[in-house]
mmCIF file of C-alpha atoms and ligand atoms in Angstrom:
data_model
loop_
_atom_site.group_PDB
_atom_site.id
_atom_site.type_symbol
_atom_site.label_atom_id
_atom_site.label_comp_id
_atom_site.label_asym_id
_atom_site.label_seq_id
_atom_site.Cartn_x
_atom_site.Cartn_y
_atom_site.Cartn_z
ATOM 1 C CA MET A 7 -10.618 -55.261 6.065
ATOM 2 C CA GLU A 8 -13.329 -57.157 9.005
ATOM 3 C CA LYS A 9 -10.368 -56.983 11.136
ATOM 4 C CA SER A 10 -9.675 -53.646 10.644
ATOM 5 C CA VAL A 11 -12.610 -52.346 11.494
ATOM 6 C CA LEU A 12 -13.120 -54.316 14.282
ATOM 7 C CA THR A 13 -9.264 -52.250 15.628
ATOM 8 C CA GLN A 14 -11.022 -49.538 15.148
ATOM 9 C CA ALA A 15 -14.379 -50.098 16.512
ATOM 10 C CA THR A 16 -12.890 -51.584 19.874
ATOM 11 C CA SER A 17 -9.694 -47.748 19.905
ATOM 12 C CA ARG A 18 -13.465 -46.408 19.691
ATOM 13 C CA GLU A 19 -14.634 -47.699 22.619
ATOM 14 C CA ILE A 20 -11.424 -47.456 24.662
ATOM 15 C CA ASP A 21 -11.004 -43.980 24.101
ATOM 16 C CA ASN A 22 -14.387 -43.398 25.098
ATOM 17 C CA THR A 23 -14.026 -43.925 28.703
ATOM 18 C CA LEU A 24 -10.297 -42.239 28.211
ATOM 19 C CA GLN A 25 -12.725 -39.411 26.929
ATOM 20 C CA THR A 26 -10.271 -38.546 24.081
ATOM 21 C CA PRO A 27 -11.365 -40.110 20.500
ATOM 22 C CA THR A 28 -8.698 -40.927 18.224
ATOM 23 C CA SER A 29 -10.098 -39.250 14.833
ATOM 24 C CA PRO A 30 -10.407 -42.837 12.386
ATOM 25 C CA SER A 31 -7.610 -42.668 10.153
ATOM 26 C CA TYR A 32 -7.792 -42.498 5.933
ATOM 27 C CA PRO A 33 -10.562 -43.391 4.396
ATOM 28 C CA HIS A 34 -12.329 -43.359 6.689
ATOM 29 C CA MET A 35 -11.644 -39.614 7.679
ATOM 30 C CA ARG A 36 -11.019 -37.459 4.511
ATOM 31 C CA MET A 37 -10.232 -33.799 5.906
ATOM 32 C CA ARG A 38 -10.836 -33.119 2.144
ATOM 33 C CA ARG A 39 -14.407 -33.000 2.789
ATOM 34 C CA LEU A 40 -14.852 -29.752 4.916
ATOM 35 C CA ARG A 41 -12.449 -28.055 2.174
ATOM 36 C CA SER A 42 -15.285 -28.473 -0.616
ATOM 37 C CA THR A 43 -16.653 -25.168 -0.675
ATOM 38 C CA PRO A 44 -16.259 -21.865 0.163
ATOM 39 C CA GLN A 45 -19.270 -22.778 2.573
ATOM 40 C CA LEU A 46 -18.027 -25.126 4.298
ATOM 41 C CA ARG A 47 -14.663 -23.507 4.664
ATOM 42 C CA SER A 48 -16.024 -20.694 6.599
ATOM 43 C CA MET A 49 -18.092 -22.595 8.711
ATOM 44 C CA VAL A 50 -14.428 -24.281 10.007
ATOM 45 C CA ARG A 51 -12.231 -21.551 9.504
ATOM 46 C CA GLU A 52 -10.169 -20.863 12.967
ATOM 47 C CA THR A 53 -8.792 -17.671 12.998
ATOM 48 C CA HIS A 54 -10.941 -14.140 11.927
ATOM 49 C CA LEU A 55 -9.273 -10.389 11.669
ATOM 50 C CA ARG A 56 -11.518 -8.104 12.743
ATOM 51 C CA LYS A 57 -10.911 -4.108 12.153
ATOM 52 C CA ASP A 58 -11.141 -3.353 15.150
ATOM 53 C CA GLN A 59 -8.086 -5.354 16.170
ATOM 54 C CA LEU A 60 -6.038 -3.337 14.223
ATOM 55 C CA ILE A 61 -3.501 -0.170 14.394
ATOM 56 C CA TYR A 62 -2.868 2.631 12.310
ATOM 57 C CA PRO A 63 0.438 4.235 12.593
ATOM 58 C CA LEU A 64 0.983 7.980 11.178
ATOM 59 C CA PHE A 65 3.567 9.954 10.846
ATOM 60 C CA LEU A 66 3.575 13.197 11.986
ATOM 61 C CA VAL A 67 5.198 16.066 11.231
ATOM 62 C CA GLU A 68 5.258 20.578 12.435
ATOM 63 C CA GLY A 69 3.566 22.970 10.088
ATOM 64 C CA ASN A 70 0.423 22.984 7.462
ATOM 65 C CA ARG A 71 -0.383 21.978 4.835
ATOM 66 C CA LYS A 72 2.694 18.924 4.990
ATOM 67 C CA LYS A 73 2.023 15.659 2.571
ATOM 68 C CA LYS A 74 5.551 13.947 1.828
ATOM 69 C CA PRO A 75 5.562 10.210 0.634
ATOM 70 C CA ILE A 76 8.302 7.660 2.586
ATOM 71 C CA SER A 77 9.704 6.011 -0.810
ATOM 72 C CA SER A 78 9.876 2.764 1.485
ATOM 73 C CA MET A 79 6.928 2.311 2.347
ATOM 74 C CA PRO A 80 4.235 3.259 -1.146
ATOM 75 C CA GLY A 81 0.529 4.331 0.340
ATOM 76 C CA ILE A 82 2.211 5.757 3.837
ATOM 77 C CA HIS A 83 3.075 9.504 4.569
ATOM 78 C CA GLN A 84 5.016 12.306 6.700
ATOM 79 C CA GLN A 85 2.368 14.430 7.665
ATOM 80 C CA SER A 86 1.243 17.743 8.703
ATOM 81 C CA ILE A 87 -2.074 17.570 11.524
ATOM 82 C CA ASP A 88 -3.886 19.228 9.507
ATOM 83 C CA GLU A 89 -3.173 17.177 6.530
ATOM 84 C CA ALA A 90 -3.749 14.428 8.804
ATOM 85 C CA LEU A 91 -6.772 14.726 10.072
ATOM 86 C CA ARG A 92 -8.194 13.927 6.651
ATOM 87 C CA GLU A 93 -6.895 10.643 6.510
ATOM 88 C CA ILE A 94 -8.219 9.820 10.021
ATOM 89 C CA GLU A 95 -11.776 10.975 8.780
ATOM 90 C CA GLU A 96 -10.655 8.152 6.057
ATOM 91 C CA VAL A 97 -9.204 5.629 8.624
ATOM 92 C CA ALA A 98 -12.689 6.188 10.920
ATOM 93 C CA ASN A 99 -14.763 6.001 8.242
ATOM 94 C CA LEU A 100 -13.663 2.251 7.252
ATOM 95 C CA GLY A 101 -14.331 1.462 10.946
ATOM 96 C CA LEU A 102 -10.743 0.882 12.394
ATOM 97 C CA THR A 103 -10.590 2.120 15.621
ATOM 98 C CA SER A 104 -7.341 3.264 16.955
ATOM 99 C CA LEU A 105 -4.073 4.988 15.603
ATOM 100 C CA LEU A 106 -0.755 4.728 16.916
ATOM 101 C CA LEU A 107 1.460 7.810 16.758
ATOM 102 C CA PHE A 108 5.165 9.061 15.816
ATOM 103 C CA GLY A 109 6.328 13.184 15.849
ATOM 104 C CA ILE A 110 9.015 14.320 13.974
ATOM 105 C CA PRO A 111 9.904 17.506 15.082
ATOM 106 C CA SER A 112 11.793 20.571 13.463
ATOM 107 C CA GLU A 113 13.952 20.778 15.979
ATOM 108 C CA LYS A 114 16.098 18.014 17.436
ATOM 109 C CA ASP A 115 17.937 18.271 20.840
ATOM 110 C CA SER A 116 19.858 16.643 23.591
ATOM 111 C CA GLU A 117 17.133 16.304 26.017
ATOM 112 C CA ALA A 118 14.478 15.120 23.793
ATOM 113 C CA SER A 119 12.685 18.528 24.441
ATOM 114 C CA GLY A 120 10.094 18.017 22.082
ATOM 115 C CA ALA A 121 8.776 14.597 23.688
ATOM 116 C CA TRP A 122 7.542 16.515 26.862
ATOM 117 C CA LYS A 123 6.962 19.919 25.630
ATOM 118 C CA GLU A 124 3.393 20.936 25.788
ATOM 119 C CA GLU A 125 3.048 22.255 22.446
ATOM 120 C CA GLY A 126 5.782 19.424 20.954
ATOM 121 C CA ILE A 127 4.043 17.554 18.276
ATOM 122 C CA ILE A 128 2.488 14.406 19.679
ATOM 123 C CA GLN A 129 1.060 16.776 21.905
ATOM 124 C CA SER A 130 -0.080 18.830 20.275
ATOM 125 C CA SER A 131 -1.693 16.649 17.196
ATOM 126 C CA ILE A 132 -3.013 14.046 20.087
ATOM 127 C CA GLN A 133 -5.220 16.986 20.751
ATOM 128 C CA ALA A 134 -6.176 18.110 17.908
ATOM 129 C CA ILE A 135 -6.607 14.010 16.946
ATOM 130 C CA LYS A 136 -9.093 14.070 20.137
ATOM 131 C CA LYS A 137 -10.986 17.305 19.251
ATOM 132 C CA GLU A 138 -12.233 15.748 16.125
ATOM 133 C CA PHE A 139 -12.418 11.677 17.109
ATOM 134 C CA PRO A 140 -12.886 11.580 20.284
ATOM 135 C CA HIS A 141 -13.848 7.966 20.126
ATOM 136 C CA LEU A 142 -10.664 6.493 18.380
ATOM 137 C CA VAL A 143 -8.252 5.243 20.726
ATOM 138 C CA VAL A 144 -5.292 7.493 20.471
ATOM 139 C CA VAL A 145 -2.052 5.009 20.974
ATOM 140 C CA ALA A 146 1.023 7.576 21.502
ATOM 141 C CA ASP A 147 4.795 5.805 21.162
ATOM 142 C CA THR A 148 6.665 6.650 23.867
ATOM 143 C CA CYS A 149 10.094 6.913 22.653
ATOM 144 C CA LEU A 150 13.070 9.705 22.625
ATOM 145 C CA CYS A 151 15.212 8.509 19.175
ATOM 146 C CA GLU A 152 13.290 11.049 17.084
ATOM 147 C CA TYR A 153 13.746 13.772 18.964
ATOM 148 C CA MET A 154 17.432 13.322 19.925
ATOM 149 C CA ASP A 155 19.760 14.953 18.134
ATOM 150 C CA HIS A 156 21.878 11.845 18.395
ATOM 151 C CA GLY A 157 18.985 9.761 17.625
ATOM 152 C CA HIS A 158 18.952 7.125 20.357
ATOM 153 C CA CYS A 159 16.360 6.194 22.626
ATOM 154 C CA GLY A 160 17.592 7.256 26.109
ATOM 155 C CA ILE A 161 20.114 9.833 27.096
ATOM 156 C CA VAL A 162 23.380 9.920 25.745
ATOM 157 C CA ALA A 163 26.544 10.225 27.381
ATOM 158 C CA ASP A 164 30.619 9.518 26.253
ATOM 159 C CA GLY A 165 29.112 7.511 23.644
ATOM 160 C CA LYS A 166 27.305 5.189 26.100
ATOM 161 C CA VAL A 167 23.029 5.239 26.392
ATOM 162 C CA LEU A 168 22.004 5.436 29.887
ATOM 163 C CA ASN A 169 19.333 3.496 31.070
ATOM 164 C CA ASP A 170 18.413 5.059 34.216
ATOM 165 C CA PRO A 171 18.661 9.014 33.616
ATOM 166 C CA SER A 172 16.312 8.264 30.507
ATOM 167 C CA LEU A 173 13.437 6.956 32.902
ATOM 168 C CA SER A 174 12.186 9.937 33.954
ATOM 169 C CA ILE A 175 12.200 11.638 30.609
ATOM 170 C CA LEU A 176 10.539 9.027 28.931
ATOM 171 C CA ALA A 177 8.654 9.176 32.270
ATOM 172 C CA LYS A 178 7.456 13.277 31.345
ATOM 173 C CA SER A 179 6.826 12.454 27.795
ATOM 174 C CA ALA A 180 4.687 9.769 28.606
ATOM 175 C CA VAL A 181 2.468 11.954 31.036
ATOM 176 C CA ALA A 182 2.667 14.830 28.856
ATOM 177 C CA GLN A 183 0.725 12.985 26.220
ATOM 178 C CA ALA A 184 -1.444 11.794 28.748
ATOM 179 C CA ARG A 185 -2.217 15.238 29.688
ATOM 180 C CA ALA A 186 -2.479 15.921 25.728
ATOM 181 C CA GLY A 187 -5.650 13.084 25.746
ATOM 182 C CA ALA A 188 -4.163 9.700 25.098
ATOM 183 C CA ASP A 189 -5.703 6.984 25.500
ATOM 184 C CA ILE A 190 -2.949 4.307 25.844
ATOM 185 C CA ILE A 191 0.818 5.662 26.190
ATOM 186 C CA ALA A 192 3.382 2.418 24.304
ATOM 187 C CA PRO A 193 6.864 2.789 25.293
ATOM 188 C CA SER A 194 9.073 1.862 22.282
ATOM 189 C CA ASP A 195 12.717 2.651 24.315
ATOM 190 C CA MET A 196 13.260 -0.755 25.552
ATOM 191 C CA MET A 197 15.384 1.300 29.033
ATOM 192 C CA ASP A 198 15.387 -1.378 31.677
ATOM 193 C CA GLY A 199 11.987 -0.023 34.623
ATOM 194 C CA ARG A 200 10.480 2.252 32.037
ATOM 195 C CA ILE A 201 7.181 0.337 32.759
ATOM 196 C CA GLN A 202 7.861 1.287 36.471
ATOM 197 C CA ALA A 203 8.337 4.901 36.250
ATOM 198 C CA ILE A 204 6.182 5.434 33.411
ATOM 199 C CA ARG A 205 3.506 3.738 35.394
ATOM 200 C CA ASN A 206 3.890 5.629 38.729
ATOM 201 C CA ALA A 207 4.421 8.568 36.772
ATOM 202 C CA LEU A 208 1.090 8.213 35.117
ATOM 203 C CA ASP A 209 -0.210 7.843 38.724
ATOM 204 C CA GLN A 210 0.847 10.263 40.465
ATOM 205 C CA ASN A 211 -0.755 12.684 37.592
ATOM 206 C CA GLY A 212 -3.978 11.495 37.785
ATOM 207 C CA PHE A 213 -3.835 9.231 34.642
ATOM 208 C CA GLU A 214 -4.185 5.731 36.739
ATOM 209 C CA ASN A 215 -6.721 5.109 34.298
ATOM 210 C CA ILE A 216 -4.129 5.231 31.447
ATOM 211 C CA PRO A 217 -3.329 1.999 30.307
ATOM 212 C CA ILE A 218 0.311 0.985 28.479
ATOM 213 C CA MET A 219 0.876 -1.019 25.992
ATOM 214 C CA ALA A 220 4.542 -2.257 26.364
ATOM 215 C CA TYR A 221 6.937 -2.553 23.123
ATOM 216 C CA SER A 222 7.918 -5.547 25.644
ATOM 217 C CA ALA A 223 10.092 -8.481 23.086
ATOM 218 C CA LYS A 224 11.263 -5.212 20.536
ATOM 219 C CA PHE A 225 14.538 -6.539 19.055
ATOM 220 C CA ALA A 226 17.605 -5.060 17.063
ATOM 221 C CA SER A 227 15.618 -6.033 13.695
ATOM 222 C CA ALA A 228 17.159 -4.868 10.254
ATOM 223 C CA MET A 229 13.425 -4.365 9.258
ATOM 224 C CA TYR A 230 13.219 -0.812 11.421
ATOM 225 C CA GLY A 231 14.751 0.138 7.915
ATOM 226 C CA PRO A 232 11.866 2.331 5.529
ATOM 227 C CA PHE A 233 10.212 3.026 9.649
ATOM 228 C CA ARG A 234 13.726 5.034 9.924
ATOM 229 C CA GLU A 235 13.518 7.015 7.179
ATOM 230 C CA ALA A 236 9.737 7.850 8.030
ATOM 231 C CA ALA A 237 10.274 9.090 11.557
ATOM 232 C CA GLU A 238 13.872 10.280 10.474
ATOM 233 C CA SER A 239 14.940 8.683 13.644
ATOM 234 C CA ALA A 240 18.341 6.470 12.543
ATOM 235 C CA PRO A 241 21.058 6.754 15.237
ATOM 236 C CA GLN A 242 23.836 9.009 14.500
ATOM 237 C CA PHE A 243 26.527 6.664 16.443
ATOM 238 C CA GLY A 244 26.263 2.967 16.390
ATOM 239 C CA ASP A 245 23.591 1.106 16.685
ATOM 240 C CA ARG A 246 20.506 -0.158 18.950
ATOM 241 C CA HIS A 247 22.298 -3.395 19.755
ATOM 242 C CA GLY A 248 23.158 -2.158 23.618
ATOM 243 C CA TYR A 249 19.306 -1.756 24.307
ATOM 244 C CA GLN A 250 16.882 -3.770 21.778
ATOM 245 C CA MET A 251 16.804 -7.728 22.463
ATOM 246 C CA ASP A 252 19.155 -10.230 20.339
ATOM 247 C CA PRO A 253 16.713 -12.052 17.274
ATOM 248 C CA ALA A 254 17.733 -15.016 18.552
ATOM 249 C CA ASN A 255 17.044 -15.221 22.358
ATOM 250 C CA SER A 256 13.062 -16.286 23.011
ATOM 251 C CA ARG A 257 14.356 -17.010 26.599
ATOM 252 C CA GLU A 258 15.128 -13.844 27.032
ATOM 253 C CA ALA A 259 12.099 -12.556 25.407
ATOM 254 C CA MET A 260 9.369 -14.117 27.674
ATOM 255 C CA ARG A 261 11.126 -12.954 30.486
ATOM 256 C CA GLU A 262 11.475 -9.573 29.658
ATOM 257 C CA ILE A 263 7.514 -9.875 28.997
ATOM 258 C CA ALA A 264 7.709 -11.812 32.261
ATOM 259 C CA LEU A 265 9.068 -8.055 33.798
ATOM 260 C CA ASP A 266 6.582 -5.760 32.216
ATOM 261 C CA ILE A 267 3.591 -7.521 33.208
ATOM 262 C CA GLN A 268 5.583 -7.050 36.835
ATOM 263 C CA GLU A 269 5.837 -3.641 36.631
ATOM 264 C CA GLY A 270 2.348 -2.760 35.688
ATOM 265 C CA ALA A 271 2.431 -3.090 31.616
ATOM 266 C CA ASP A 272 -1.309 -3.533 30.394
ATOM 267 C CA ILE A 273 -0.547 -5.215 27.116
ATOM 268 C CA VAL A 274 2.387 -6.764 26.554
ATOM 269 C CA MET A 275 3.777 -6.068 22.201
ATOM 270 C CA ILE A 276 6.222 -8.462 20.314
ATOM 271 C CA LYS A 277 8.214 -6.680 17.687
ATOM 272 C CA PRO A 278 8.914 -7.242 14.505
ATOM 273 C CA ALA A 279 6.271 -9.923 13.918
ATOM 274 C CA LEU A 280 6.028 -12.191 11.460
ATOM 275 C CA PRO A 281 9.400 -13.570 11.763
ATOM 276 C CA TYR A 282 8.942 -13.756 15.783
ATOM 277 C CA LEU A 283 5.575 -15.755 15.761
ATOM 278 C CA ASP A 284 7.184 -18.399 17.465
ATOM 279 C CA LEU A 285 7.155 -15.544 20.357
ATOM 280 C CA ILE A 286 3.616 -14.604 20.082
ATOM 281 C CA LYS A 287 2.323 -18.301 20.339
ATOM 282 C CA GLU A 288 4.464 -18.849 23.392
ATOM 283 C CA ALA A 289 3.172 -15.411 24.956
ATOM 284 C CA ARG A 290 0.137 -16.462 24.495
ATOM 285 C CA SER A 291 -0.014 -20.027 26.258
ATOM 286 C CA VAL A 292 1.726 -17.907 29.177
ATOM 287 C CA HIS A 293 0.113 -15.077 30.018
ATOM 288 C CA LYS A 294 -3.391 -14.133 30.074
ATOM 289 C CA LEU A 295 -3.316 -10.214 28.998
ATOM 290 C CA PRO A 296 -3.099 -9.026 25.821
ATOM 291 C CA ILE A 297 -0.668 -9.391 23.293
ATOM 292 C CA ALA A 298 0.286 -6.891 20.492
ATOM 293 C CA ALA A 299 2.563 -7.427 17.528
ATOM 294 C CA TYR A 300 4.049 -5.024 15.578
ATOM 295 C CA ASN A 301 3.918 -5.837 11.604
ATOM 296 C CA VAL A 302 6.704 -3.411 11.088
ATOM 297 C CA SER A 303 7.861 -0.709 8.428
ATOM 298 C CA GLY A 304 10.367 -3.858 6.000
ATOM 299 C CA GLU A 305 7.187 -6.350 6.735
ATOM 300 C CA TYR A 306 5.357 -3.960 4.864
ATOM 301 C CA ALA A 307 7.961 -2.965 2.177
ATOM 302 C CA MET A 308 8.592 -6.345 1.557
ATOM 303 C CA VAL A 309 5.240 -6.964 0.724
ATOM 304 C CA LYS A 310 5.016 -3.528 -0.889
ATOM 305 C CA ALA A 311 7.729 -4.088 -3.422
ATOM 306 C CA ALA A 312 7.014 -7.661 -4.977
ATOM 307 C CA ALA A 313 3.537 -6.616 -4.952
ATOM 308 C CA GLU A 314 4.417 -3.309 -7.469
ATOM 309 C CA LYS A 315 6.600 -5.531 -9.466
ATOM 310 C CA GLY A 316 3.954 -7.877 -9.675
ATOM 311 C CA TRP A 317 5.701 -10.651 -7.917
ATOM 312 C CA LEU A 318 2.899 -11.454 -5.405
ATOM 313 C CA ASP A 319 -0.866 -10.928 -4.810
ATOM 314 C CA GLU A 320 -1.274 -7.829 -2.361
ATOM 315 C CA ARG A 321 -4.044 -8.932 -1.189
ATOM 316 C CA ARG A 322 -4.333 -12.804 -0.700
ATOM 317 C CA VAL A 323 -0.438 -12.332 1.023
ATOM 318 C CA VAL A 324 -1.154 -9.694 3.358
ATOM 319 C CA THR A 325 -4.903 -11.358 4.145
ATOM 320 C CA GLU A 326 -2.618 -14.532 4.950
ATOM 321 C CA VAL A 327 0.110 -12.120 6.397
ATOM 322 C CA LEU A 328 -1.900 -10.682 9.611
ATOM 323 C CA VAL A 329 -4.039 -13.749 9.894
ATOM 324 C CA SER A 330 -1.185 -15.306 10.407
ATOM 325 C CA ILE A 331 0.209 -13.096 13.175
ATOM 326 C CA ALA A 332 -3.596 -13.543 14.782
ATOM 327 C CA ARG A 333 -3.333 -17.399 14.477
ATOM 328 C CA ALA A 334 -0.459 -16.577 16.655
ATOM 329 C CA GLY A 335 -2.425 -15.738 19.271
ATOM 330 C CA ALA A 336 -1.770 -11.811 19.001
ATOM 331 C CA ASP A 337 -5.029 -9.970 19.891
ATOM 332 C CA LEU A 338 -4.169 -6.704 18.679
ATOM 333 C CA ILE A 339 -1.817 -6.240 15.156
ATOM 334 C CA ILE A 340 -0.824 -3.122 14.612
ATOM 335 C CA THR A 341 0.093 -2.583 10.665
ATOM 336 C CA TYR A 342 0.715 -0.324 7.880
ATOM 337 C CA HIS A 343 -1.754 -2.468 5.570
ATOM 338 C CA ALA A 344 -4.824 -1.719 8.058
ATOM 339 C CA LYS A 345 -6.675 0.238 5.272
ATOM 340 C CA ASP A 346 -6.690 -2.023 2.842
ATOM 341 C CA MET A 347 -7.639 -4.817 5.331
ATOM 342 C CA ALA A 348 -9.882 -2.953 6.780
ATOM 343 C CA ARG A 349 -11.617 -2.386 2.921
ATOM 344 C CA TRP A 350 -11.173 -5.903 2.002
ATOM 345 C CA LEU A 351 -13.018 -6.965 5.475
ATOM 346 C CA SER A 352 -15.897 -4.797 4.118
HETATM 347 C C1 PBG B 2 11.583 4.098 17.519
HETATM 348 C C2 PBG B 2 10.490 3.040 17.085
HETATM 349 C C3 PBG B 2 11.286 1.943 16.370
HETATM 350 C C4 PBG B 2 9.805 1.434 15.341
HETATM 351 C C5 PBG B 2 8.696 1.816 16.275
HETATM 352 N N1 PBG B 2 9.462 2.318 17.455
HETATM 353 C C6 PBG B 2 12.493 2.048 15.114
HETATM 354 C C7 PBG B 2 13.692 1.612 15.835
HETATM 355 O O1 PBG B 2 13.436 1.123 17.379
HETATM 356 O O2 PBG B 2 15.047 2.199 15.524
HETATM 357 C C8 PBG B 2 9.654 0.150 14.311
HETATM 358 C C9 PBG B 2 8.863 0.902 13.765
HETATM 359 C C10 PBG B 2 8.511 0.056 12.222
HETATM 360 O O3 PBG B 2 9.643 -0.661 11.832
HETATM 361 O O4 PBG B 2 7.841 -0.426 11.387
HETATM 362 N N2 PBG B 2 11.701 3.386 18.781
HETATM 363 ZN ZN1 ZN B 3 13.802 5.463 20.423
#
């Protein structure tokens, strides 16, 4: 006993000179001391969720008085702007500060005209939202899949998704969204060079102050299934593996992120979130800009389904999931749980 105390004193002295003290070990050190009451636990808690880091997605359809539940995403709807404005009021009253908008046009075509026409669903909705809620940060998802008759995220010819010809349409869509009042442009298509193309187009049209949140490391994930029901954006042939990333690749994800930063992204995103926490953490340690994570539709559906069956405690699971995404290093979290989480944070 005496000997071990002596050894510890000595090692503490050495540590002091190196300024890297090592903790004493059991029984001198007991990790449970700081866990013994809720107050102590709260005092030493390292990660706190904030309402202003949550972004709530909405699915907007054309027309009036439309509100259709999405069966695989309980609580989430496809809705027309009049209905959406009522939900947005609730969102604002809950203390949330930001929305992510997806549009579902009634007509799709081969040039995604709904994505860039002034009267397109997202453009007109952004105007309506900013008019009533000027302080909400409106993020516009920029992609072509919802607007294309074939459901791919770019121009298609001979059964192939073409990269370079897609860039000018994406840029045109981003400018139309900015002109309508979008506060942040969020390209989700995964074409090469889109951040540069969009940055240039925004700058040339007087939107040099509109930031880009790039879906940088977006994986070809099976977890987008429910979203494709919500956005009616499933590809009519083939799949998205030729442009979205292979879930097995982390080094490639870091290259995608670095390229988007070079091209002018203000915020980079990793998507999905929970299965890719390693990448959030790595991006956080390498880069200084804000990092967003998308807690996608499939992640939401899994929690909701288990909660509905009584297999999981929804509030505790959602809190744990979102805290974990933040702990890994995400500054911003896009999540369908945002309204519930905001309530629980109040
Ligand atoms: C479209 C887009 C998708 C999501 C966001 N934007 C689906 C896809 O790429 O097929 C997924 C969001 C979610 O699953 O919640 N480019
Ligand atoms: Zn798309």
